Amino acid sequence: MKSVLNHSKVAGISSKEKNEFDFALEIELLKKEKNAVILAHYYQEEAIQSIADYLGDSLYLAKQAEKVDADIIVFAGVHFMAETAKIVNPSKKVLLPDLNAGCSLADSCPPIDFAAFKAQHPEAIVVTYINCSAEIKALSDIVCTSSNAVEVINSIPREQEIIFAPDKNLGRYLIKETKRNMILWDGACIVHEAFSFDKIVALAKEHPQAKFIAHPESESQVLDIAHYIGSTSGLLNFVQEDPCDTFIVATEAGILHEMQKRCPSKHFIPAPVEDDTCACSECAFMKLNTMEKLYLCLKNETPEIILNETLMEKARLPIERMLAIK
Ligand code: 13P
Ligand code: SF4
């Protein structure tokens, strides 16, 4: 493999030249030169998923981040994921191609307000979904993802009062699954709240043979009609193992790429959203990362995730408690 371009020229090249630039090849070369690895979430654009060293859901990626022994981790995902990687493996340089790649769920839980909410329930154990900032993790007792949330809740004694934050939809789903009465923070994901119950019902009537599957961040009336509810990796396993050949999928549309790759003969239909004029089933934050930004961040080693040591220490404990469970 040989680079076709002088790396230093790229930042200022024209869009025509950019079209001819082989970002995948250049990223591969930079990865070797700098001893870097790319961790990517299933919601990233297809080209990014294809060049990732590790592709997975948020739990898998947190576990891989902890084990990485390369010098640089490029996190092709959103800010809270890159932050988690830095917290579990602080000696590594963690890069995020676009620092604006946030998360509506994380944004729905400001630390000052959450600290006040927590103070109203001094006896409660705080369980937080990993989709939150390091400051919120530092205020938590244990973290979970949608892959292990049931196990995490079940690990807490039954009589113990629990606060669950920030996702109220996942929280409601967990209350049903675990039969625990938790105090919920009022946060939500804009992508998973965009799905239209009525349109899903109409689509299911058009495809009576299809199974409807959903991520637990979706609203409860949507979850109530799902044949299967699971995290991104749970959904992927389900479509592989289930004999059905058509699925209506209510989660971020990026997952369809990996579903189609794993099950080429099956048919995947993105669940319809309320507003036909928007690409609401795509997470705009996730899609801020592009091959060009990934290339530039590896080349310039910026933007980097920098966190205060004390904050990292406080946020690490609840993540480690989760990783010890599953
Ligand atoms: P997973 O934990 O299923 O990967 O979900 C992450 C996420 O951001 C869902 O919106
Ligand atoms: Fe956050 Fe929702 Fe995007 Fe997931 S899909 S990263 S929860 S905004």
Coordinates of C-alpha atoms and ligand atoms in Angstrom, one line a residue:
M1 CA 0.0 0.0 0.0
K2 CA 1.4 3.4 -1.0
S3 CA 0.0 6.8 -0.4
V4 CA -0.9 8.7 -3.6
L5 CA -0.9 12.1 -2.0
N6 CA 1.3 14.1 0.3
H7 CA -0.8 14.2 3.5
S8 CA 0.1 17.8 4.1
K9 CA -1.7 18.9 1.0
V10 CA -5.1 17.5 1.8
A11 CA -6.6 20.2 4.2
G12 CA -6.7 22.7 1.3
I13 CA -7.6 20.6 -1.7
S14 CA -10.5 21.2 -4.0
S15 CA -13.7 19.2 -3.9
K16 CA -12.7 17.5 -7.2
E17 CA -9.4 16.4 -5.8
K18 CA -11.2 15.3 -2.6
N19 CA -13.4 13.0 -4.7
E20 CA -10.4 11.3 -6.1
F21 CA -8.6 11.0 -2.7
D22 CA -8.7 7.5 -1.3
F23 CA -9.5 8.3 2.3
A24 CA -9.8 4.6 3.2
L25 CA -6.2 3.9 2.0
E26 CA -4.8 7.1 3.6
I27 CA -6.5 6.3 6.9
E28 CA -5.1 2.8 6.8
L29 CA -1.5 4.2 6.3
L30 CA -1.9 6.7 9.1
K31 CA -3.2 4.1 11.4
K32 CA -0.1 2.0 10.9
E33 CA 2.3 4.9 11.1
K34 CA 0.7 6.2 14.3
N35 CA -0.2 2.9 15.9
A36 CA -3.9 3.8 16.1
V37 CA -7.1 1.9 16.1
I38 CA -10.6 2.9 15.0
L39 CA -13.6 2.0 17.1
A40 CA -16.9 2.6 15.3
H41 CA -20.6 2.4 16.3
Y42 CA -23.1 0.8 14.0
Y43 CA -24.8 4.2 13.5
Q44 CA -21.8 5.5 11.6
E45 CA -21.9 5.9 7.8
E46 CA -21.1 2.7 5.8
A47 CA -17.6 3.7 4.7
I48 CA -16.6 4.3 8.4
Q49 CA -18.1 1.0 9.5
S50 CA -16.1 -0.7 6.7
I51 CA -12.7 0.6 7.9
A52 CA -13.2 0.1 11.6
D53 CA -11.0 -2.2 13.6
Y54 CA -13.8 -2.7 16.1
L55 CA -17.4 -2.2 15.1
G56 CA -20.2 -2.7 17.7
D57 CA -22.7 -1.4 20.2
S58 CA -21.8 0.9 23.0
L59 CA -21.1 -1.9 25.5
Y60 CA -18.8 -3.8 23.1
L61 CA -17.0 -0.6 22.3
A62 CA -16.5 0.4 25.9
K63 CA -15.1 -3.1 26.6
Q64 CA -12.7 -2.9 23.6
A65 CA -11.6 0.6 24.5
E66 CA -10.6 -0.7 28.0
K67 CA -8.4 -3.4 26.3
V68 CA -6.8 -1.3 23.5
D69 CA -3.1 -1.3 23.6
A70 CA -2.4 1.0 20.6
D71 CA -1.3 4.6 21.3
I72 CA -4.3 6.3 19.7
I73 CA -8.0 5.4 19.8
V74 CA -10.0 7.2 17.1
F75 CA -13.6 6.9 18.2
A76 CA -16.1 7.1 15.3
G77 CA -19.2 7.6 17.4
V78 CA -20.5 10.4 19.6
H79 CA -18.9 12.4 22.4
F80 CA -20.1 10.3 25.4
M81 CA -18.7 7.1 23.8
A82 CA -15.2 8.7 23.2
E83 CA -15.3 10.1 26.7
T84 CA -16.0 6.7 28.1
A85 CA -13.1 5.3 26.1
K86 CA -10.8 7.9 27.6
I87 CA -12.1 7.2 31.2
V88 CA -11.5 3.4 30.9
N89 CA -8.2 3.8 29.2
P90 CA -6.8 7.2 30.3
S91 CA -3.2 6.7 29.1
K92 CA -4.3 6.6 25.4
K93 CA -4.9 9.6 23.2
V94 CA -8.6 9.5 22.3
L95 CA -9.7 11.3 19.2
L96 CA -13.2 12.1 18.0
P97 CA -13.5 13.2 14.3
D98 CA -16.0 15.9 15.2
L99 CA -16.3 17.3 18.7
N100 CA -19.9 18.5 18.0
A101 CA -21.0 14.8 17.7
G102 CA -23.1 15.0 20.8
C103 CA -26.2 13.1 21.8
S104 CA -29.7 14.5 22.6
L105 CA -30.0 12.1 25.5
A106 CA -26.8 13.2 27.1
D107 CA -27.9 16.9 26.5
S108 CA -31.2 16.2 28.2
C109 CA -29.4 15.7 31.5
P110 CA -27.5 18.9 32.7
P111 CA -25.3 18.0 35.7
I112 CA -26.5 20.9 37.9
D113 CA -30.1 20.0 37.5
F114 CA -29.4 16.3 37.9
A115 CA -27.4 16.9 41.1
A116 CA -30.5 18.8 42.5
F117 CA -32.8 15.9 41.4
K118 CA -30.5 13.4 43.1
A119 CA -30.5 15.4 46.3
Q120 CA -34.3 15.0 46.5
H121 CA -33.8 11.3 46.8
P122 CA -30.9 10.8 49.1
E123 CA -31.5 7.1 49.7
A124 CA -31.7 6.2 46.0
I125 CA -29.0 4.4 44.1
V126 CA -28.3 6.2 40.8
V127 CA -28.2 4.0 37.7
T128 CA -27.3 5.9 34.5
Y129 CA -27.5 4.9 30.9
I130 CA -24.1 5.2 29.3
N131 CA -25.6 7.9 27.0
C132 CA -24.7 10.7 29.4
S133 CA -21.8 13.0 30.1
A134 CA -18.8 12.2 32.3
E135 CA -20.2 14.7 34.9
I136 CA -23.4 12.7 35.1
K137 CA -21.4 9.4 35.3
A138 CA -19.5 10.9 38.2
L139 CA -22.8 11.5 40.0
S140 CA -23.8 7.8 39.5
D141 CA -23.4 4.6 41.4
I142 CA -23.5 2.3 38.3
V143 CA -23.7 2.8 34.6
C144 CA -25.5 0.5 32.1
T145 CA -26.1 0.2 28.3
S146 CA -29.2 -1.1 26.6
S147 CA -27.4 -4.5 26.3
N148 CA -27.0 -5.0 30.0
A149 CA -29.5 -2.7 31.7
V150 CA -31.8 -5.6 32.9
E151 CA -28.8 -7.4 34.5
V152 CA -27.5 -4.1 36.1
I153 CA -31.0 -3.3 37.7
N154 CA -31.4 -6.9 38.8
S155 CA -28.0 -6.8 40.6
I156 CA -29.4 -4.1 43.0
P157 CA -31.3 -5.4 46.1
R158 CA -35.1 -5.4 45.5
E159 CA -35.9 -3.1 48.4
Q160 CA -33.4 -0.5 47.2
E161 CA -34.8 2.8 45.8
I162 CA -33.4 3.5 42.3
I163 CA -33.1 6.6 40.2
F164 CA -32.7 5.9 36.5
A165 CA -31.4 8.5 34.1
P166 CA -31.4 10.0 31.5
D167 CA -33.7 8.0 29.2
K168 CA -37.3 7.8 30.3
N169 CA -38.3 5.5 27.5
L170 CA -35.6 2.9 28.4
G171 CA -36.5 3.5 32.0
R172 CA -40.2 2.7 31.4
Y173 CA -39.1 -0.4 29.5
L174 CA -36.9 -1.5 32.4
I175 CA -39.6 -0.9 34.9
K176 CA -41.8 -3.4 33.0
E177 CA -39.0 -5.9 32.4
T178 CA -37.6 -5.9 36.0
K179 CA -40.8 -5.1 37.8
R180 CA -39.0 -2.4 39.8
N181 CA -40.5 1.0 40.5
M182 CA -37.7 3.4 39.5
I183 CA -37.6 7.2 39.7
L184 CA -37.1 8.4 36.1
W185 CA -35.3 11.4 34.8
D186 CA -37.3 13.0 31.9
G187 CA -34.8 12.6 29.0
A188 CA -35.2 11.1 25.5
C189 CA -33.5 10.5 22.2
I190 CA -34.7 12.6 19.4
V191 CA -34.1 9.8 16.8
H192 CA -36.0 7.1 18.7
E193 CA -38.9 9.4 19.6
A194 CA -39.4 10.3 15.9
F195 CA -40.9 7.0 14.9
S196 CA -44.6 7.1 14.1
F197 CA -46.8 4.5 15.8
D198 CA -49.6 4.9 13.3
K199 CA -47.3 4.6 10.3
I200 CA -45.6 1.5 11.7
V201 CA -49.0 -0.1 12.2
A202 CA -49.9 0.7 8.6
L203 CA -46.6 -0.6 7.3
A204 CA -46.9 -3.8 9.3
K205 CA -50.3 -4.3 7.6
E206 CA -48.7 -4.0 4.2
H207 CA -46.1 -6.6 5.2
P208 CA -48.0 -9.1 7.3
Q209 CA -45.1 -11.6 7.2
A210 CA -42.6 -9.0 8.6
K211 CA -41.5 -8.8 12.2
F212 CA -41.2 -5.4 13.9
I213 CA -38.1 -4.9 16.0
A214 CA -37.1 -1.9 18.1
H215 CA -34.4 -0.3 20.3
P216 CA -35.6 0.3 23.9
E217 CA -35.1 4.1 23.5
S218 CA -38.3 4.1 21.4
E219 CA -41.6 5.3 23.0
S220 CA -43.6 2.7 25.0
Q221 CA -46.5 2.5 22.5
V222 CA -44.0 1.6 19.8
L223 CA -42.3 -0.9 22.1
D224 CA -45.7 -2.5 23.0
I225 CA -46.2 -3.7 19.4
A226 CA -42.6 -5.0 18.9
H227 CA -41.9 -8.7 18.3
Y228 CA -38.4 -8.1 19.7
I229 CA -36.8 -5.2 21.7
G230 CA -33.0 -5.0 22.0
S231 CA -29.8 -3.0 21.9
T232 CA -28.1 -2.6 18.5
S233 CA -26.2 -5.8 18.9
G234 CA -29.4 -7.5 20.2
L235 CA -31.3 -6.5 17.1
L236 CA -28.5 -7.7 14.9
N237 CA -28.4 -11.1 16.6
F238 CA -32.2 -11.4 16.4
V239 CA -32.4 -10.8 12.6
Q240 CA -29.6 -13.4 12.1
E241 CA -31.2 -16.1 14.3
D242 CA -34.9 -15.5 13.5
P243 CA -36.3 -17.5 10.5
C244 CA -38.4 -14.5 9.3
D245 CA -37.1 -12.9 6.1
T246 CA -38.5 -9.3 6.5
F247 CA -38.0 -6.9 9.4
I248 CA -39.3 -3.4 10.1
V249 CA -36.5 -1.8 12.1
A250 CA -37.0 1.0 14.6
T251 CA -33.6 2.3 15.4
E252 CA -31.0 4.5 13.7
A253 CA -30.9 3.7 10.0
G254 CA -27.1 3.1 10.0
I255 CA -27.7 -0.4 11.5
L256 CA -29.3 -1.6 8.3
H257 CA -25.9 -1.7 6.6
E258 CA -24.6 -4.4 9.1
M259 CA -28.0 -6.2 9.0
Q260 CA -27.9 -6.5 5.2
K261 CA -24.2 -7.5 5.3
R262 CA -24.9 -10.3 7.8
C263 CA -28.2 -11.4 6.2
P264 CA -27.9 -10.7 2.4
S265 CA -31.1 -12.6 1.5
K266 CA -33.3 -10.9 4.1
H267 CA -35.3 -7.7 3.7
F268 CA -34.9 -4.7 6.1
I269 CA -37.4 -1.8 6.1
P270 CA -36.6 1.3 8.2
A271 CA -39.5 2.1 10.5
P272 CA -41.3 5.3 9.3
V273 CA -41.0 8.6 11.2
E274 CA -43.7 11.2 11.9
D275 CA -42.3 13.8 9.6
D276 CA -41.8 12.6 6.0
T277 CA -39.7 15.6 5.1
C278 CA -36.8 14.8 7.4
A279 CA -34.1 12.1 7.7
C280 CA -35.2 11.7 11.3
S281 CA -34.3 8.1 11.7
E282 CA -30.6 9.1 11.1
C283 CA -28.8 10.4 14.1
A284 CA -27.5 13.8 13.0
F285 CA -24.8 13.7 15.7
M286 CA -23.5 10.3 14.6
K287 CA -23.5 11.5 10.9
L288 CA -21.3 14.5 11.7
N289 CA -18.3 12.1 11.5
T290 CA -17.2 11.6 7.9
M291 CA -14.2 9.8 6.2
E292 CA -12.6 13.2 5.6
K293 CA -12.9 14.3 9.2
L294 CA -11.7 10.9 10.4
Y295 CA -8.7 11.2 8.1
L296 CA -7.9 14.8 9.3
C297 CA -8.3 13.9 12.9
L298 CA -5.8 11.0 12.6
K299 CA -3.4 13.2 10.6
N300 CA -3.5 16.2 13.0
E301 CA -4.3 14.2 16.2
T302 CA -7.1 16.5 17.0
P303 CA -9.9 17.0 18.2
E304 CA -8.7 15.1 21.3
I305 CA -10.8 14.2 24.3
I306 CA -9.2 15.8 27.4
L307 CA -10.8 15.3 30.8
N308 CA -9.9 16.4 34.3
E309 CA -8.2 13.6 36.3
T310 CA -10.6 13.9 39.3
L311 CA -13.6 13.8 37.1
M312 CA -12.3 10.7 35.3
E313 CA -11.7 8.9 38.6
K314 CA -15.2 9.7 39.8
A315 CA -16.7 8.6 36.5
R316 CA -14.6 5.4 36.2
L317 CA -16.0 3.6 39.2
P318 CA -19.6 3.3 38.0
I319 CA -18.4 2.2 34.6
E320 CA -16.1 -0.4 36.2
R321 CA -19.0 -1.7 38.3
M322 CA -21.0 -2.2 35.1
L323 CA -18.2 -3.9 33.3
A324 CA -17.8 -6.3 36.2
I325 CA -21.4 -7.4 35.8
K326 CA -21.6 -8.0 32.0
Ligands
13P1 P1 -26.5 0.7 21.8 O1 -26.0 0.7 23.2 O2 -27.5 -0.2 21.5 O3 -25.3 0.7 20.8 O4 -27.1 2.2 21.5 C1 -26.4 3.3 21.5 C2 -27.2 4.5 21.1 O5 -26.8 5.6 21.1 C3 -28.6 4.2 20.8 O6 -29.2 5.4 20.3
SF4_2 FE1 -27.9 9.9 21.2 FE2 -30.1 9.1 20.0 FE3 -28.0 9.7 18.5 FE4 -28.1 7.5 20.1 S1 -29.4 7.9 18.3 S2 -26.4 8.9 19.9 S3 -29.2 8.2 21.8 S4 -29.1 11.1 19.8

